[in-house]
Short mmCIF file of C-alpha atoms in Angstrom, two decimals:
data_model
loop_
_atom_site.label_atom_id
_atom_site.label_comp_id
_atom_site.label_asym_id
_atom_site.label_seq_id
_atom_site.Cartn_x
_atom_site.Cartn_y
_atom_site.Cartn_z
CA UNK A 1 147.21 165.57 113.12
CA UNK A 2 144.38 165.88 110.62
CA UNK A 3 142.65 168.66 112.55
CA UNK A 4 144.74 171.68 113.45
CA UNK A 5 142.89 172.45 116.72
CA UNK A 6 140.06 170.30 118.07
CA UNK A 7 138.84 173.22 120.20
CA UNK A 8 137.86 174.98 116.96
CA UNK A 9 136.52 171.90 115.17
CA UNK A 10 132.97 170.80 114.40
CA UNK A 11 132.66 167.04 114.03
CA UNK A 12 129.63 165.46 112.37
CA UNK A 13 128.90 161.76 112.72
CA UNK A 14 126.57 159.76 110.53
CA UNK A 15 124.66 157.16 112.54
CA UNK A 16 123.64 154.14 110.46
CA UNK A 17 126.64 152.02 109.56
CA UNK A 18 129.02 154.54 111.14
CA UNK A 19 128.07 154.58 114.81
CA UNK A 20 125.82 151.54 114.53
CA UNK A 21 127.56 148.35 113.44
CA UNK A 22 125.27 148.05 110.43
CA UNK A 23 122.61 150.23 108.82
CA UNK A 24 119.59 150.00 111.13
CA UNK A 25 117.14 150.82 108.35
CA UNK A 26 118.52 148.06 106.13
CA UNK A 27 118.39 145.66 109.08
CA UNK A 28 114.73 146.51 109.69
CA UNK A 29 113.90 146.11 106.01
CA UNK A 30 115.67 142.76 105.81
CA UNK A 31 113.75 141.53 108.84
CA UNK A 32 110.31 143.04 108.23
CA UNK A 33 109.80 144.06 104.59
CA UNK A 34 109.16 142.19 101.35
CA UNK A 35 112.11 141.80 98.95
CA UNK A 36 110.92 144.70 96.79
CA UNK A 37 112.58 147.20 99.12
CA UNK A 38 115.96 146.50 97.53
CA UNK A 39 114.84 148.16 94.31
CA UNK A 40 114.14 151.36 96.23
CA UNK A 41 117.62 151.28 97.72
CA UNK A 42 119.15 150.74 94.28
CA UNK A 43 117.22 153.69 92.84
CA UNK A 44 118.38 155.90 95.70
CA UNK A 45 122.02 154.85 95.32
CA UNK A 46 121.77 155.60 91.60
CA UNK A 47 120.38 159.08 92.28
CA UNK A 48 117.01 158.35 90.66
CA UNK A 49 115.11 159.30 93.83
CA UNK A 50 116.06 161.36 96.87
CA UNK A 51 116.37 159.98 100.36
CA UNK A 52 113.11 161.56 101.51
CA UNK A 53 111.12 159.72 98.84
CA UNK A 54 113.07 156.52 99.38
CA UNK A 55 112.60 156.58 103.16
CA UNK A 56 108.88 157.34 102.89
CA UNK A 57 108.36 154.34 100.59
CA UNK A 58 110.55 152.09 102.75
CA UNK A 59 108.77 153.17 105.92
CA UNK A 60 105.48 152.01 104.43
CA UNK A 61 107.02 148.57 103.94
CA UNK A 62 108.14 148.01 107.53
CA UNK A 63 104.89 149.16 109.14
CA UNK A 64 104.55 151.48 112.13
CA UNK A 65 104.34 148.95 114.96
CA UNK A 66 106.41 150.88 117.51
CA UNK A 67 107.15 148.08 119.94
CA UNK A 68 108.17 145.68 117.17
CA UNK A 69 110.34 148.21 115.36
CA UNK A 70 112.09 149.31 118.54
CA UNK A 71 112.74 145.70 119.53
CA UNK A 72 114.27 144.81 116.17
CA UNK A 73 116.31 148.02 115.97
CA UNK A 74 117.71 147.33 119.45
CA UNK A 75 119.34 144.19 118.07
CA UNK A 76 121.85 146.33 116.13
CA UNK A 77 124.96 146.98 118.25
CA UNK A 78 126.76 150.30 118.46
CA UNK A 79 130.47 150.84 117.87
CA UNK A 80 132.01 150.28 121.32
CA UNK A 81 134.16 153.43 121.06
CA UNK A 82 131.38 155.93 120.37
CA UNK A 83 130.89 157.16 123.94
CA UNK A 84 134.60 157.59 124.65
CA UNK A 85 135.24 159.33 121.33
CA UNK A 86 132.37 161.77 121.65
CA UNK A 87 133.28 162.64 125.25
CA UNK A 88 136.94 163.14 124.35
CA UNK A 89 135.96 165.49 121.53
CA UNK A 90 133.61 167.48 123.75
CA UNK A 91 136.28 167.73 126.46
CA UNK A 92 138.72 169.00 123.81
CA UNK A 93 136.27 171.78 122.94
CA UNK A 94 134.94 170.41 119.66
CA UNK A 95 131.33 170.80 118.60
CA UNK A 96 129.91 167.32 118.01
CA UNK A 97 126.68 166.62 116.13
CA UNK A 98 124.94 163.46 114.95
CA UNK A 99 123.53 163.84 111.42
CA UNK A 100 121.36 160.87 110.44
CA UNK A 101 119.18 160.44 107.37
CA UNK A 102 117.52 157.18 108.38
CA UNK A 103 114.25 156.33 110.09
CA UNK A 104 115.64 158.16 113.11
CA UNK A 105 113.47 156.80 115.90
CA UNK A 106 116.26 154.87 117.61
CA UNK A 107 119.03 157.47 117.37
CA UNK A 108 117.93 159.49 120.40
CA UNK A 109 117.37 156.27 122.32
CA UNK A 110 120.91 155.08 121.63
CA UNK A 111 122.80 158.38 121.90
CA UNK A 112 120.63 160.78 123.89
CA UNK A 113 122.72 160.18 127.01
CA UNK A 114 125.68 161.92 125.34
CA UNK A 115 123.92 165.29 125.46
CA UNK A 116 124.95 166.40 121.97
CA UNK A 117 122.76 167.72 119.11
CA UNK A 118 121.06 165.03 117.04
CA UNK A 119 119.67 165.94 113.61
CA UNK A 120 117.55 163.14 112.21
CA UNK A 121 114.17 162.24 110.83
CA UNK A 122 111.33 161.68 113.29
CA UNK A 123 108.38 159.34 113.61
CA UNK A 124 105.04 160.50 114.95
CA UNK A 125 103.95 157.25 116.56
CA UNK A 126 100.41 158.53 117.09
CA UNK A 127 99.92 158.65 113.31
CA UNK A 128 102.70 156.36 112.12
CA UNK A 129 104.02 159.10 109.84
CA UNK A 130 107.74 159.57 109.17
CA UNK A 131 108.59 163.28 109.20
CA UNK A 132 111.57 165.31 108.01
CA UNK A 133 112.17 168.30 110.31
CA UNK A 134 115.81 168.71 109.25
CA UNK A 135 115.46 168.96 105.50
CA UNK A 136 116.68 172.06 103.67
CA UNK A 137 114.33 173.29 100.92
CA UNK A 138 116.94 175.89 99.90
CA UNK A 139 119.47 173.19 99.02
CA UNK A 140 120.08 172.61 95.32
CA UNK A 141 118.81 169.03 95.61
CA UNK A 142 116.15 169.64 98.30
CA UNK A 143 115.45 165.90 98.31
CA UNK A 144 117.23 164.68 101.44
CA UNK A 145 115.34 163.82 104.60
CA UNK A 146 118.08 165.27 106.80
CA UNK A 147 120.35 167.76 105.03
CA UNK A 148 123.94 167.14 106.09
CA UNK A 149 125.46 169.87 103.95
CA UNK A 150 123.64 172.76 105.66
CA UNK A 151 124.89 172.23 109.26
CA UNK A 152 128.43 171.62 108.01
CA UNK A 153 128.42 174.86 106.04
CA UNK A 154 126.88 176.70 109.00
CA UNK A 155 129.71 175.49 111.24
CA UNK A 156 132.25 176.67 108.67
CA UNK A 157 130.74 180.16 108.70
CA UNK A 158 131.33 180.21 112.48
CA UNK A 159 135.02 179.62 111.81
CA UNK A 160 135.02 175.93 112.68
CA UNK A 161 137.15 173.38 110.85
CA UNK A 162 134.59 170.79 109.80
CA UNK A 163 134.92 167.02 109.98
CA UNK A 164 132.48 164.44 108.62
CA UNK A 165 132.54 160.76 109.57
CA UNK A 166 130.29 158.64 107.35
CA UNK A 167 129.78 155.56 105.25
CA UNK A 168 127.04 155.93 102.66
CA UNK A 169 125.16 157.82 99.97
CA UNK A 170 123.48 160.20 102.41
CA UNK A 171 126.92 161.53 103.36
CA UNK A 172 128.02 162.54 99.87
CA UNK A 173 126.93 166.18 99.91
CA UNK A 174 128.28 166.58 103.41
CA UNK A 175 131.60 165.13 102.27
CA UNK A 176 131.82 167.74 99.53
CA UNK A 177 131.34 170.50 102.12
CA UNK A 178 133.58 169.22 104.95
CA UNK A 179 137.23 170.13 105.43
CA UNK A 180 138.15 166.64 106.63
CA UNK A 181 136.32 163.43 105.69
CA UNK A 182 136.57 160.00 107.30
CA UNK A 183 134.89 157.49 105.01
CA UNK A 184 134.29 153.77 104.72
CA UNK A 185 132.26 151.39 102.56
CA UNK A 186 130.11 153.10 99.93
CA UNK A 187 131.17 156.62 100.85
CA UNK A 188 134.85 155.70 100.57
CA UNK A 189 134.27 154.27 97.09
CA UNK A 190 132.31 157.34 96.02
CA UNK A 191 134.97 159.70 97.35
CA UNK A 192 137.66 157.78 95.49
CA UNK A 193 135.62 157.81 92.27
CA UNK A 194 134.84 161.52 92.57
CA UNK A 195 138.33 162.59 93.72
CA UNK A 196 137.03 163.84 97.08
CA UNK A 197 139.90 163.60 99.61
CA UNK A 198 139.16 161.27 102.52
CA UNK A 199 140.73 159.21 105.26
CA UNK A 200 139.61 155.57 105.35
CA UNK A 201 138.37 153.99 108.57
CA UNK A 202 136.81 150.75 109.69
CA UNK A 203 135.78 151.56 113.26
CA UNK A 204 135.57 154.66 115.42
CA UNK A 205 138.84 153.62 117.05
CA UNK A 206 140.46 154.49 113.69
CA UNK A 207 138.74 157.88 113.73
CA UNK A 208 139.96 158.54 117.26
CA UNK A 209 143.54 157.81 116.24
CA UNK A 210 143.16 160.10 113.24
CA UNK A 211 141.86 162.97 115.37
CA UNK A 212 143.96 162.53 118.49
CA UNK A 213 147.04 160.72 117.21
CA UNK A 214 148.53 157.56 118.65
#
């Protein structure tokens, strides 16, 4: 077992590309934005700009047409095991939190029924402005839209063994803070390159086996 006692664990799930089958923001950009958005993503991956700046610039490219954005985002399927995994963790006594540093507007719509905390960026549809209520100005980088390091460290101070499940660049600082990391795709490569211990996964069924055995 990777976690000594799930009743004293705090499990943090990334959303885009981890719970959703693909990154919803990338899907929206591919469908609705001009090709120039890829340069922004490359600059973010390289660490030239923070996620807050990157997301703000990308948001301007997709436009703030709520009905259109929600319709396109709804085309992205969720991992079929997310509900069962989250409910099993909650029943075992674990704290479970979604930490998402994407556009955010569809996360509550997809996962609100689970009744767990969701930390993500938020759109004010009346103004079309993308906001960042879960940033952390005290963080050394202070450039993320949603800080994933801060809630992980807060859980650790409460005596929780912390687990992060993620796939991309926005999960890197969280991975450095977590006790146990499940990683795939870009996050897995980064962890390997930076000698950050991790457990590879492809789907949430793999994560469930890692946490519960079997």
